[in-house]
Amino acid sequence: MIRIKKRWPMHSILLLLLLSGGCDSGGSQVLPTSSPAGGETLSGLTGTIVMLTNRIDLIENGTFRSYADGFKKQYPGANVEFEGISNYATDILVRLSTKDAGDVLLLPVNLPAKELSYFFEPLNAELAAQERFTTFATYGGKRYGLSTGTTTSGVVYNKQAFRQAGIRQVPQTLDEFYAASAKLKQAGIIPLYMNYGAVWPLREWGNNLVNYMTGNPEYLNEMVQEDAPWKIDNEWGRAIEIARTMLAKGYVEDQLFSNNWEISKTKLAKGEAGMYFQGNWTIRQILDAGAAPEDIGFFPFPYDNHPTHYAALNPDWFIGVSKFSKNKELAMKWIHYFVNETSYTTNWGFLPLHSSDEPALPQYSEFLSYHPTMIEATVQTDAFIDMANRAKLSFWSGDYIQELLAAQDLEQSFHELNVKWKEARN
């Protein structure tokens, strides 16, 4: 399987557009819908479109097929097929470079806004008017993607595990968080499943946490104005040091270098692990792994010893229409249906798309009961993305976080990052 790192400059990707041929997406899965019975269609829209997605689980359990079946009732001549890509964030760039990107797909998070028009079709006015996160997936007054959900980050926990460990109150300060972890470990429970070996979950401990614990959603964007943003005594140092402390004290899983993402969900569902530090979207997956809804809770991450904390309000992946689609009108109709008429944004762990709607998850109601200050995300600027690419820092993959967690000397590792950053600025 051909793979590229997300840190590749996009001008390299554009050069690949000159090449012909396809790309083997090994490890992906395609699921076709059934063909129409025949006869005239009611809508006049016909044909087959392919949607690329990172949600292989929803392909395998038939959820996406049920969505396509519902869509077919409105457009009997239309078929929707799904292709799941397990390493979506990196592999999708290769697919775009070869124009083999289906008809509908999730927008790469590190694609500069100025390059959206090279790969995506502008959405029609009806679709664009419904988007909540207005600074994302836009360029030159045109919108190229809709958010598929709204998320926040926090600690997903097993209440039975907490009770077994004698934890009677959800930790609301960092000291209480460490104390709860110690009790879980003493009870023979993995305090927090970090998913160190899967790598991508480590993003929560780096730029994701740093960008909201400051209370400033522009924190990362403003890094382009600094030569040395990584410091032991600033938010970067404090965030990484929490994760390093959890590792040093043995408050995480033993098999650090194994990718046990699927296994970890079962362990948390059974109470063999006590906590995750992840987005609320994981809650539904833990319930599907066997947990009783009443056993799973959710609280803001207590990154310091202040009584209240900030929490993120982020868009999930954005969905758009490929510039290379042969059936763009049908693809637009499918996006509208997928975002607005399926259960995807409500039943699969996301928060309501519109702030006036009540959350479907009782766990999110618990989260809000701790009164975090919600910080709505802003888009990473092209200047930040370009700087990250020039510095060869994979902000969106978690690789550099793993390196920082493993470093013998964190201050030296920060110095090396600052050298790369300063060179990129110059």
Short mmCIF file of C-alpha atoms in Angstrom, two decimals:
data_model
loop_
_atom_site.label_atom_id
_atom_site.label_comp_id
_atom_site.label_asym_id
_atom_site.label_seq_id
_atom_site.Cartn_x
_atom_site.Cartn_y
_atom_site.Cartn_z
CA MET A 1 0.00 0.00 0.00
CA ILE A 2 1.36 3.42 -0.93
CA ARG A 3 1.36 5.76 2.04
CA ILE A 4 2.42 9.33 2.66
CA LYS A 5 2.74 11.28 5.85
CA LYS A 6 0.31 14.11 6.44
CA ARG A 7 3.24 16.47 6.81
CA TRP A 8 4.04 16.36 3.07
CA PRO A 9 3.73 19.79 1.47
CA MET A 10 0.67 19.92 -0.71
CA HIS A 11 2.67 21.20 -3.71
CA SER A 12 4.18 17.70 -3.78
CA ILE A 13 0.69 16.28 -3.92
CA LEU A 14 -0.22 18.59 -6.78
CA LEU A 15 2.76 17.36 -8.76
CA LEU A 16 1.39 13.86 -8.43
CA LEU A 17 -1.71 14.98 -10.29
CA LEU A 18 0.39 14.88 -13.42
CA LEU A 19 0.81 11.15 -13.00
CA SER A 20 -1.67 8.67 -14.38
CA GLY A 21 -2.84 5.41 -12.83
CA GLY A 22 -4.65 4.38 -9.71
CA CYS A 23 -3.72 3.60 -6.15
CA ASP A 24 -4.03 0.40 -4.19
CA SER A 25 -5.89 1.32 -1.02
CA GLY A 26 -5.08 -1.98 0.67
CA GLY A 27 -7.00 -2.54 3.86
CA SER A 28 -10.04 -0.65 2.58
CA GLN A 29 -13.48 -2.13 2.21
CA VAL A 30 -16.15 -1.46 -0.42
CA LEU A 31 -19.81 -2.14 0.26
CA PRO A 32 -22.29 -1.74 -2.61
CA THR A 33 -25.97 -1.18 -2.11
CA SER A 34 -28.53 -3.33 -3.88
CA SER A 35 -29.53 -2.30 -7.42
CA PRO A 36 -32.93 -0.73 -8.08
CA ALA A 37 -35.72 -2.98 -9.21
CA GLY A 38 -35.92 -1.14 -12.53
CA GLY A 39 -38.48 1.14 -14.13
CA GLU A 40 -38.72 4.91 -14.17
CA THR A 41 -37.29 6.96 -11.29
CA LEU A 42 -39.23 9.59 -9.43
CA SER A 43 -36.39 12.11 -9.13
CA GLY A 44 -34.66 11.85 -12.48
CA LEU A 45 -31.33 11.43 -10.69
CA THR A 46 -29.70 8.13 -11.49
CA GLY A 47 -26.33 6.47 -11.22
CA THR A 48 -23.88 5.17 -8.64
CA ILE A 49 -21.72 7.25 -6.33
CA VAL A 50 -18.97 6.12 -3.95
CA MET A 51 -18.39 7.61 -0.51
CA LEU A 52 -14.97 7.26 1.13
CA THR A 53 -15.06 7.13 4.93
CA ASN A 54 -13.00 6.36 8.01
CA ARG A 55 -15.97 4.64 9.66
CA ILE A 56 -15.30 1.05 8.65
CA ASP A 57 -17.30 -0.09 11.68
CA LEU A 58 -20.47 1.48 10.27
CA ILE A 59 -19.90 -0.27 6.96
CA GLU A 60 -19.43 -3.62 8.66
CA ASN A 61 -22.47 -3.34 10.96
CA GLY A 62 -24.82 -2.32 8.14
CA THR A 63 -25.53 1.22 9.34
CA PHE A 64 -24.34 2.89 6.15
CA ARG A 65 -26.26 0.37 4.07
CA SER A 66 -29.45 1.36 5.91
CA TYR A 67 -28.72 5.02 5.12
CA ALA A 68 -28.28 4.18 1.43
CA ASP A 69 -31.52 2.21 1.44
CA GLY A 70 -33.35 5.23 2.86
CA PHE A 71 -31.77 7.46 0.22
CA LYS A 72 -32.92 5.07 -2.49
CA LYS A 73 -36.52 5.56 -1.40
CA GLN A 74 -36.17 9.23 -2.36
CA TYR A 75 -34.04 8.58 -5.45
CA PRO A 76 -34.89 5.08 -6.72
CA GLY A 77 -32.41 5.25 -9.57
CA ALA A 78 -29.50 6.08 -7.28
CA ASN A 79 -26.97 3.70 -5.73
CA VAL A 80 -24.49 4.58 -3.00
CA GLU A 81 -21.39 2.49 -2.37
CA PHE A 82 -19.03 2.89 0.58
CA GLU A 83 -15.30 2.42 0.83
CA GLY A 84 -13.71 2.38 4.28
CA ILE A 85 -10.10 3.49 4.68
CA SER A 86 -8.47 2.52 7.99
CA ASN A 87 -5.64 5.08 7.83
CA TYR A 88 -7.80 7.77 6.33
CA ALA A 89 -5.91 10.90 7.37
CA THR A 90 -2.77 9.94 5.46
CA ASP A 91 -4.06 7.69 2.69
CA ILE A 92 -6.69 10.12 1.46
CA LEU A 93 -3.98 12.48 0.17
CA VAL A 94 -2.69 9.76 -2.14
CA ARG A 95 -6.21 9.05 -3.37
CA LEU A 96 -6.75 12.73 -4.14
CA SER A 97 -3.42 12.97 -5.95
CA THR A 98 -4.46 10.18 -8.32
CA LYS A 99 -8.02 11.52 -8.75
CA ASP A 100 -9.26 8.21 -7.30
CA ALA A 101 -11.26 9.77 -4.49
CA GLY A 102 -14.78 8.54 -5.12
CA ASP A 103 -17.63 11.03 -5.36
CA VAL A 104 -18.14 12.00 -1.71
CA LEU A 105 -15.37 12.03 0.87
CA LEU A 106 -14.08 13.54 4.09
CA LEU A 107 -11.87 16.59 3.61
CA PRO A 108 -8.22 16.17 4.70
CA VAL A 109 -7.62 18.23 7.83
CA ASN A 110 -4.23 19.52 6.67
CA LEU A 111 -5.22 20.67 3.20
CA PRO A 112 -4.66 24.44 2.91
CA ALA A 113 -7.87 26.32 2.20
CA LYS A 114 -6.35 27.85 -0.92
CA GLU A 115 -6.08 24.35 -2.44
CA LEU A 116 -9.65 23.20 -1.70
CA SER A 117 -10.82 24.14 -5.20
CA TYR A 118 -8.22 21.83 -6.77
CA PHE A 119 -9.88 18.77 -5.27
CA PHE A 120 -13.44 19.67 -4.20
CA GLU A 121 -16.57 21.03 -5.81
CA PRO A 122 -18.12 24.15 -4.21
CA LEU A 123 -21.32 23.26 -2.37
CA ASN A 124 -24.57 24.76 -3.52
CA ALA A 125 -26.08 27.64 -1.57
CA GLU A 126 -28.72 25.46 0.13
CA LEU A 127 -26.10 23.19 1.64
CA ALA A 128 -23.67 25.97 2.53
CA ALA A 129 -26.32 27.94 4.43
CA GLN A 130 -26.70 25.17 7.02
CA GLU A 131 -23.10 25.01 8.24
CA ARG A 132 -22.36 25.98 11.85
CA PHE A 133 -18.57 26.22 11.67
CA THR A 134 -18.39 29.08 9.21
CA THR A 135 -14.60 29.57 9.21
CA PHE A 136 -13.86 25.99 8.11
CA ALA A 137 -13.73 24.41 4.63
CA THR A 138 -14.15 27.75 2.85
CA TYR A 139 -12.06 29.84 0.48
CA GLY A 140 -12.81 32.79 -1.73
CA GLY A 141 -16.38 33.02 -0.47
CA LYS A 142 -17.14 29.41 -1.40
CA ARG A 143 -17.83 26.47 0.92
CA TYR A 144 -16.41 23.06 0.11
CA GLY A 145 -17.52 20.92 3.05
CA LEU A 146 -20.12 20.39 5.78
CA SER A 147 -19.25 19.19 9.27
CA THR A 148 -20.55 15.69 9.97
CA GLY A 149 -20.83 16.25 13.69
CA THR A 150 -19.86 18.41 16.65
CA THR A 151 -17.49 17.08 19.29
CA THR A 152 -15.79 17.94 22.53
CA SER A 153 -12.97 16.26 24.41
CA GLY A 154 -12.96 14.95 27.95
CA VAL A 155 -12.63 11.88 30.11
CA VAL A 156 -14.90 8.96 29.28
CA TYR A 157 -15.03 6.69 32.34
CA ASN A 158 -16.54 3.48 33.65
CA LYS A 159 -18.60 4.14 36.78
CA GLN A 160 -18.40 0.51 37.91
CA ALA A 161 -14.60 0.67 37.78
CA PHE A 162 -14.67 3.88 39.81
CA ARG A 163 -16.90 2.28 42.43
CA GLN A 164 -14.70 -0.82 42.58
CA ALA A 165 -11.68 1.41 43.19
CA GLY A 166 -13.48 3.39 45.90
CA ILE A 167 -13.68 6.61 43.89
CA ARG A 168 -16.79 8.38 45.11
CA GLN A 169 -16.46 11.66 43.25
CA VAL A 170 -15.46 12.51 39.71
CA PRO A 171 -12.05 14.24 39.78
CA GLN A 172 -12.33 17.93 39.08
CA THR A 173 -8.71 18.95 39.62
CA LEU A 174 -5.45 17.51 38.33
CA ASP A 175 -4.43 16.30 41.79
CA GLU A 176 -7.76 14.50 42.12
CA PHE A 177 -7.23 12.98 38.67
CA TYR A 178 -3.86 11.56 39.71
CA ALA A 179 -5.35 10.31 42.99
CA ALA A 180 -8.18 8.54 41.14
CA SER A 181 -5.64 6.96 38.80
CA ALA A 182 -3.67 5.65 41.79
CA LYS A 183 -6.80 4.07 43.28
CA LEU A 184 -7.71 2.40 39.99
CA LYS A 185 -4.21 0.96 39.67
CA GLN A 186 -4.31 -0.34 43.23
CA ALA A 187 -7.62 -2.05 42.43
CA GLY A 188 -6.03 -3.88 39.50
CA ILE A 189 -7.73 -1.69 36.87
CA ILE A 190 -5.89 0.09 34.07
CA PRO A 191 -6.42 3.71 35.18
CA LEU A 192 -6.37 5.29 31.72
CA TYR A 193 -6.07 3.56 28.38
CA MET A 194 -3.87 6.00 26.45
CA ASN A 195 -3.67 3.95 23.22
CA TYR A 196 -0.01 4.86 22.88
CA GLY A 197 0.56 2.18 20.24
CA ALA A 198 -2.29 3.36 18.00
CA VAL A 199 -0.55 6.77 17.86
CA TRP A 200 -3.44 8.88 16.53
CA PRO A 201 -5.26 9.03 19.92
CA LEU A 202 -2.20 10.83 21.33
CA ARG A 203 -3.31 13.99 19.50
CA GLU A 204 -5.50 14.75 22.50
CA TRP A 205 -2.42 15.32 24.66
CA GLY A 206 -0.82 17.79 22.25
CA ASN A 207 -2.29 20.42 19.99
CA ASN A 208 -5.90 19.43 20.79
CA LEU A 209 -5.47 20.01 24.54
CA VAL A 210 -3.16 22.99 24.18
CA ASN A 211 -5.53 24.82 21.86
CA TYR A 212 -8.38 24.90 24.37
CA MET A 213 -6.70 24.80 27.80
CA THR A 214 -5.45 28.32 27.01
CA GLY A 215 -8.98 29.55 26.44
CA ASN A 216 -7.71 30.95 23.14
CA PRO A 217 -8.90 29.07 20.04
CA GLU A 218 -6.32 30.98 17.98
CA TYR A 219 -3.39 29.71 20.07
CA LEU A 220 -2.01 27.37 17.40
CA ASN A 221 -2.50 29.92 14.63
CA GLU A 222 -0.56 32.48 16.67
CA MET A 223 2.40 30.11 16.92
CA VAL A 224 3.48 31.30 13.47
CA GLN A 225 4.51 34.57 15.14
CA GLU A 226 6.96 32.84 17.51
CA ASP A 227 10.41 31.36 16.99
CA ALA A 228 10.18 29.09 20.05
CA PRO A 229 6.57 28.17 20.95
CA TRP A 230 7.50 24.96 22.81
CA LYS A 231 8.45 25.70 26.41
CA ILE A 232 8.47 23.64 29.59
CA ASP A 233 6.61 26.35 31.51
CA ASN A 234 3.86 27.10 28.99
CA GLU A 235 0.77 25.17 27.88
CA TRP A 236 2.80 22.80 25.70
CA GLY A 237 5.01 21.83 28.61
CA ARG A 238 2.12 21.44 31.03
CA ALA A 239 0.03 19.33 28.65
CA ILE A 240 2.83 16.95 27.68
CA GLU A 241 4.01 16.65 31.28
CA ILE A 242 0.60 15.36 32.39
CA ALA A 243 0.80 12.54 29.85
CA ARG A 244 4.43 11.80 30.78
CA THR A 245 3.41 11.60 34.44
CA MET A 246 0.68 9.09 33.62
CA LEU A 247 3.27 6.97 31.79
CA ALA A 248 5.91 7.29 34.50
CA LYS A 249 3.54 6.23 37.27
CA GLY A 250 2.21 3.25 35.33
CA TYR A 251 -1.29 4.70 35.10
CA VAL A 252 -1.72 3.55 31.47
CA GLU A 253 -1.77 0.23 29.61
CA ASP A 254 1.28 -2.08 29.79
CA GLN A 255 1.45 -3.04 26.11
CA LEU A 256 2.40 0.41 24.93
CA PHE A 257 3.60 -0.46 21.45
CA SER A 258 0.64 -2.57 20.34
CA ASN A 259 -2.22 -0.99 18.42
CA ASN A 260 -5.04 -2.13 20.69
CA TRP A 261 -7.66 0.47 19.85
CA GLU A 262 -10.48 -2.07 19.37
CA ILE A 263 -9.37 -4.08 22.42
CA SER A 264 -9.24 -0.94 24.55
CA LYS A 265 -12.92 -0.20 23.91
CA THR A 266 -13.87 -3.64 25.22
CA LYS A 267 -11.65 -3.18 28.29
CA LEU A 268 -13.30 0.13 29.13
CA ALA A 269 -16.74 -1.34 28.48
CA LYS A 270 -16.02 -4.19 30.92
CA GLY A 271 -14.43 -1.97 33.55
CA GLU A 272 -10.98 -3.50 33.06
CA ALA A 273 -9.88 0.03 32.20
CA GLY A 274 -11.18 3.06 34.03
CA MET A 275 -10.81 6.01 31.67
CA TYR A 276 -10.18 7.32 28.16
CA PHE A 277 -9.10 10.86 27.34
CA GLN A 278 -10.84 11.26 23.99
CA GLY A 279 -13.71 12.92 22.20
CA ASN A 280 -17.34 12.28 23.09
CA TRP A 281 -17.67 10.33 19.82
CA THR A 282 -16.01 7.37 21.55
CA ILE A 283 -18.93 6.95 23.95
CA ARG A 284 -21.18 5.24 21.44
CA GLN A 285 -18.36 2.92 20.40
CA ILE A 286 -17.82 1.86 24.01
CA LEU A 287 -21.53 1.19 24.40
CA ASP A 288 -21.40 -0.92 21.23
CA ALA A 289 -18.50 -2.82 22.79
CA GLY A 290 -20.85 -4.05 25.51
CA ALA A 291 -21.06 -1.36 28.16
CA ALA A 292 -24.38 -0.57 29.81
CA PRO A 293 -25.30 3.08 29.16
CA GLU A 294 -25.69 3.77 32.86
CA ASP A 295 -22.10 2.59 33.51
CA ILE A 296 -20.42 5.11 31.21
CA GLY A 297 -19.86 8.73 32.19
CA PHE A 298 -18.08 11.76 30.80
CA PHE A 299 -16.41 14.75 32.48
CA PRO A 300 -14.15 17.66 31.42
CA PHE A 301 -10.44 16.93 31.56
CA PRO A 302 -8.99 18.58 34.72
CA TYR A 303 -5.68 19.76 33.27
CA ASP A 304 -4.82 21.90 36.34
CA ASN A 305 -5.97 22.47 39.91
CA HIS A 306 -8.39 25.29 39.20
CA PRO A 307 -12.04 24.47 40.00
CA THR A 308 -13.33 25.09 36.46
CA HIS A 309 -11.88 24.32 33.04
CA TYR A 310 -12.17 25.07 29.38
CA ALA A 311 -13.43 22.44 26.97
CA ALA A 312 -13.34 22.31 23.20
CA LEU A 313 -16.27 22.61 20.83
CA ASN A 314 -14.97 21.20 17.56
CA PRO A 315 -16.37 20.14 14.22
CA ASP A 316 -15.81 16.53 13.29
CA TRP A 317 -14.69 15.62 9.78
CA PHE A 318 -16.08 17.75 6.95
CA ILE A 319 -17.72 16.00 4.01
CA GLY A 320 -17.57 17.25 0.45
CA VAL A 321 -17.91 16.37 -3.23
CA SER A 322 -14.87 15.34 -5.24
CA LYS A 323 -13.87 17.67 -8.07
CA PHE A 324 -13.41 14.54 -10.15
CA SER A 325 -16.89 13.08 -9.53
CA LYS A 326 -18.89 12.21 -12.64
CA ASN A 327 -22.21 12.62 -10.78
CA LYS A 328 -21.90 15.79 -8.72
CA GLU A 329 -25.61 16.59 -8.54
CA LEU A 330 -26.40 13.21 -7.01
CA ALA A 331 -23.39 13.55 -4.69
CA MET A 332 -24.76 16.90 -3.42
CA LYS A 333 -28.14 15.30 -2.72
CA TRP A 334 -26.45 12.48 -0.81
CA ILE A 335 -24.49 14.91 1.39
CA HIS A 336 -27.68 16.77 2.29
CA TYR A 337 -29.39 13.49 3.12
CA PHE A 338 -26.44 12.08 5.07
CA VAL A 339 -25.95 15.15 7.28
CA ASN A 340 -29.57 16.14 7.82
CA GLU A 341 -31.77 13.06 7.47
CA THR A 342 -29.78 10.13 8.86
CA SER A 343 -29.01 9.24 12.46
CA TYR A 344 -25.27 9.69 11.94
CA THR A 345 -24.92 13.03 13.71
CA THR A 346 -27.12 12.05 16.67
CA ASN A 347 -26.80 8.30 17.25
CA TRP A 348 -23.06 7.88 16.79
CA GLY A 349 -21.67 9.92 19.62
CA PHE A 350 -21.77 13.44 18.21
CA LEU A 351 -23.25 16.52 19.80
CA PRO A 352 -26.16 18.30 18.10
CA LEU A 353 -25.18 20.16 14.95
CA HIS A 354 -27.27 23.13 16.04
CA SER A 355 -26.76 24.73 19.46
CA SER A 356 -30.51 24.97 20.04
CA ASP A 357 -30.94 21.19 19.94
CA GLU A 358 -30.81 19.03 23.05
CA PRO A 359 -27.99 16.45 23.18
CA ALA A 360 -29.08 12.84 22.72
CA LEU A 361 -26.29 11.56 24.97
CA PRO A 362 -27.00 11.59 28.72
CA GLN A 363 -23.23 11.49 29.17
CA TYR A 364 -22.95 14.89 27.55
CA SER A 365 -25.55 16.25 29.97
CA GLU A 366 -23.30 14.99 32.76
CA PHE A 367 -20.33 16.69 31.09
CA LEU A 368 -22.17 20.04 31.00
CA SER A 369 -23.18 19.68 34.67
CA TYR A 370 -19.55 20.42 35.61
CA HIS A 371 -19.91 23.84 33.91
CA PRO A 372 -16.91 23.90 31.58
CA THR A 373 -16.38 27.00 29.47
CA MET A 374 -16.84 25.82 25.89
CA ILE A 375 -14.31 27.19 23.42
CA GLU A 376 -15.55 27.02 19.81
CA ALA A 377 -12.77 26.06 17.45
CA THR A 378 -11.53 28.20 14.61
CA VAL A 379 -9.95 26.89 11.44
CA GLN A 380 -6.19 26.41 11.27
CA THR A 381 -4.91 29.10 8.94
CA ASP A 382 -3.02 28.38 5.75
CA ALA A 383 -0.04 30.12 7.36
CA PHE A 384 -0.05 27.59 10.21
CA ILE A 385 -0.54 24.60 7.88
CA ASP A 386 2.23 25.80 5.58
CA MET A 387 4.54 26.34 8.55
CA ALA A 388 3.82 22.88 9.91
CA ASN A 389 4.49 21.34 6.49
CA ARG A 390 7.77 23.23 6.07
CA ALA A 391 8.84 22.19 9.58
CA LYS A 392 7.84 18.59 8.77
CA LEU A 393 5.69 18.37 11.91
CA SER A 394 2.75 15.96 11.70
CA PHE A 395 0.38 17.88 13.97
CA TRP A 396 -2.59 15.81 12.83
CA SER A 397 -1.16 12.32 13.20
CA GLY A 398 0.09 12.12 16.81
CA ASP A 399 3.55 10.87 15.80
CA TYR A 400 5.40 13.82 17.30
CA ILE A 401 3.44 13.47 20.56
CA GLN A 402 4.63 9.89 20.89
CA GLU A 403 8.20 11.10 20.41
CA LEU A 404 7.76 13.76 23.11
CA LEU A 405 6.28 11.25 25.55
CA ALA A 406 9.19 8.88 25.01
CA ALA A 407 11.90 11.56 25.17
CA GLN A 408 14.50 11.23 27.92
CA ASP A 409 14.88 15.01 28.05
CA LEU A 410 11.68 16.90 27.22
CA GLU A 411 13.39 20.27 27.27
CA GLN A 412 15.91 19.08 24.67
CA SER A 413 13.09 17.69 22.51
CA PHE A 414 11.29 21.02 22.73
CA HIS A 415 14.51 22.75 21.69
CA GLU A 416 14.74 20.52 18.60
CA LEU A 417 11.14 21.34 17.68
CA ASN A 418 11.82 25.04 18.11
CA VAL A 419 14.85 24.82 15.81
CA LYS A 420 12.69 23.25 13.09
CA TRP A 421 10.00 25.84 13.65
CA LYS A 422 12.38 28.78 13.48
CA GLU A 423 13.92 27.43 10.27
CA ALA A 424 10.43 27.11 8.79
CA ARG A 425 9.63 30.72 9.76
CA ASN A 426 12.78 31.92 8.08
#
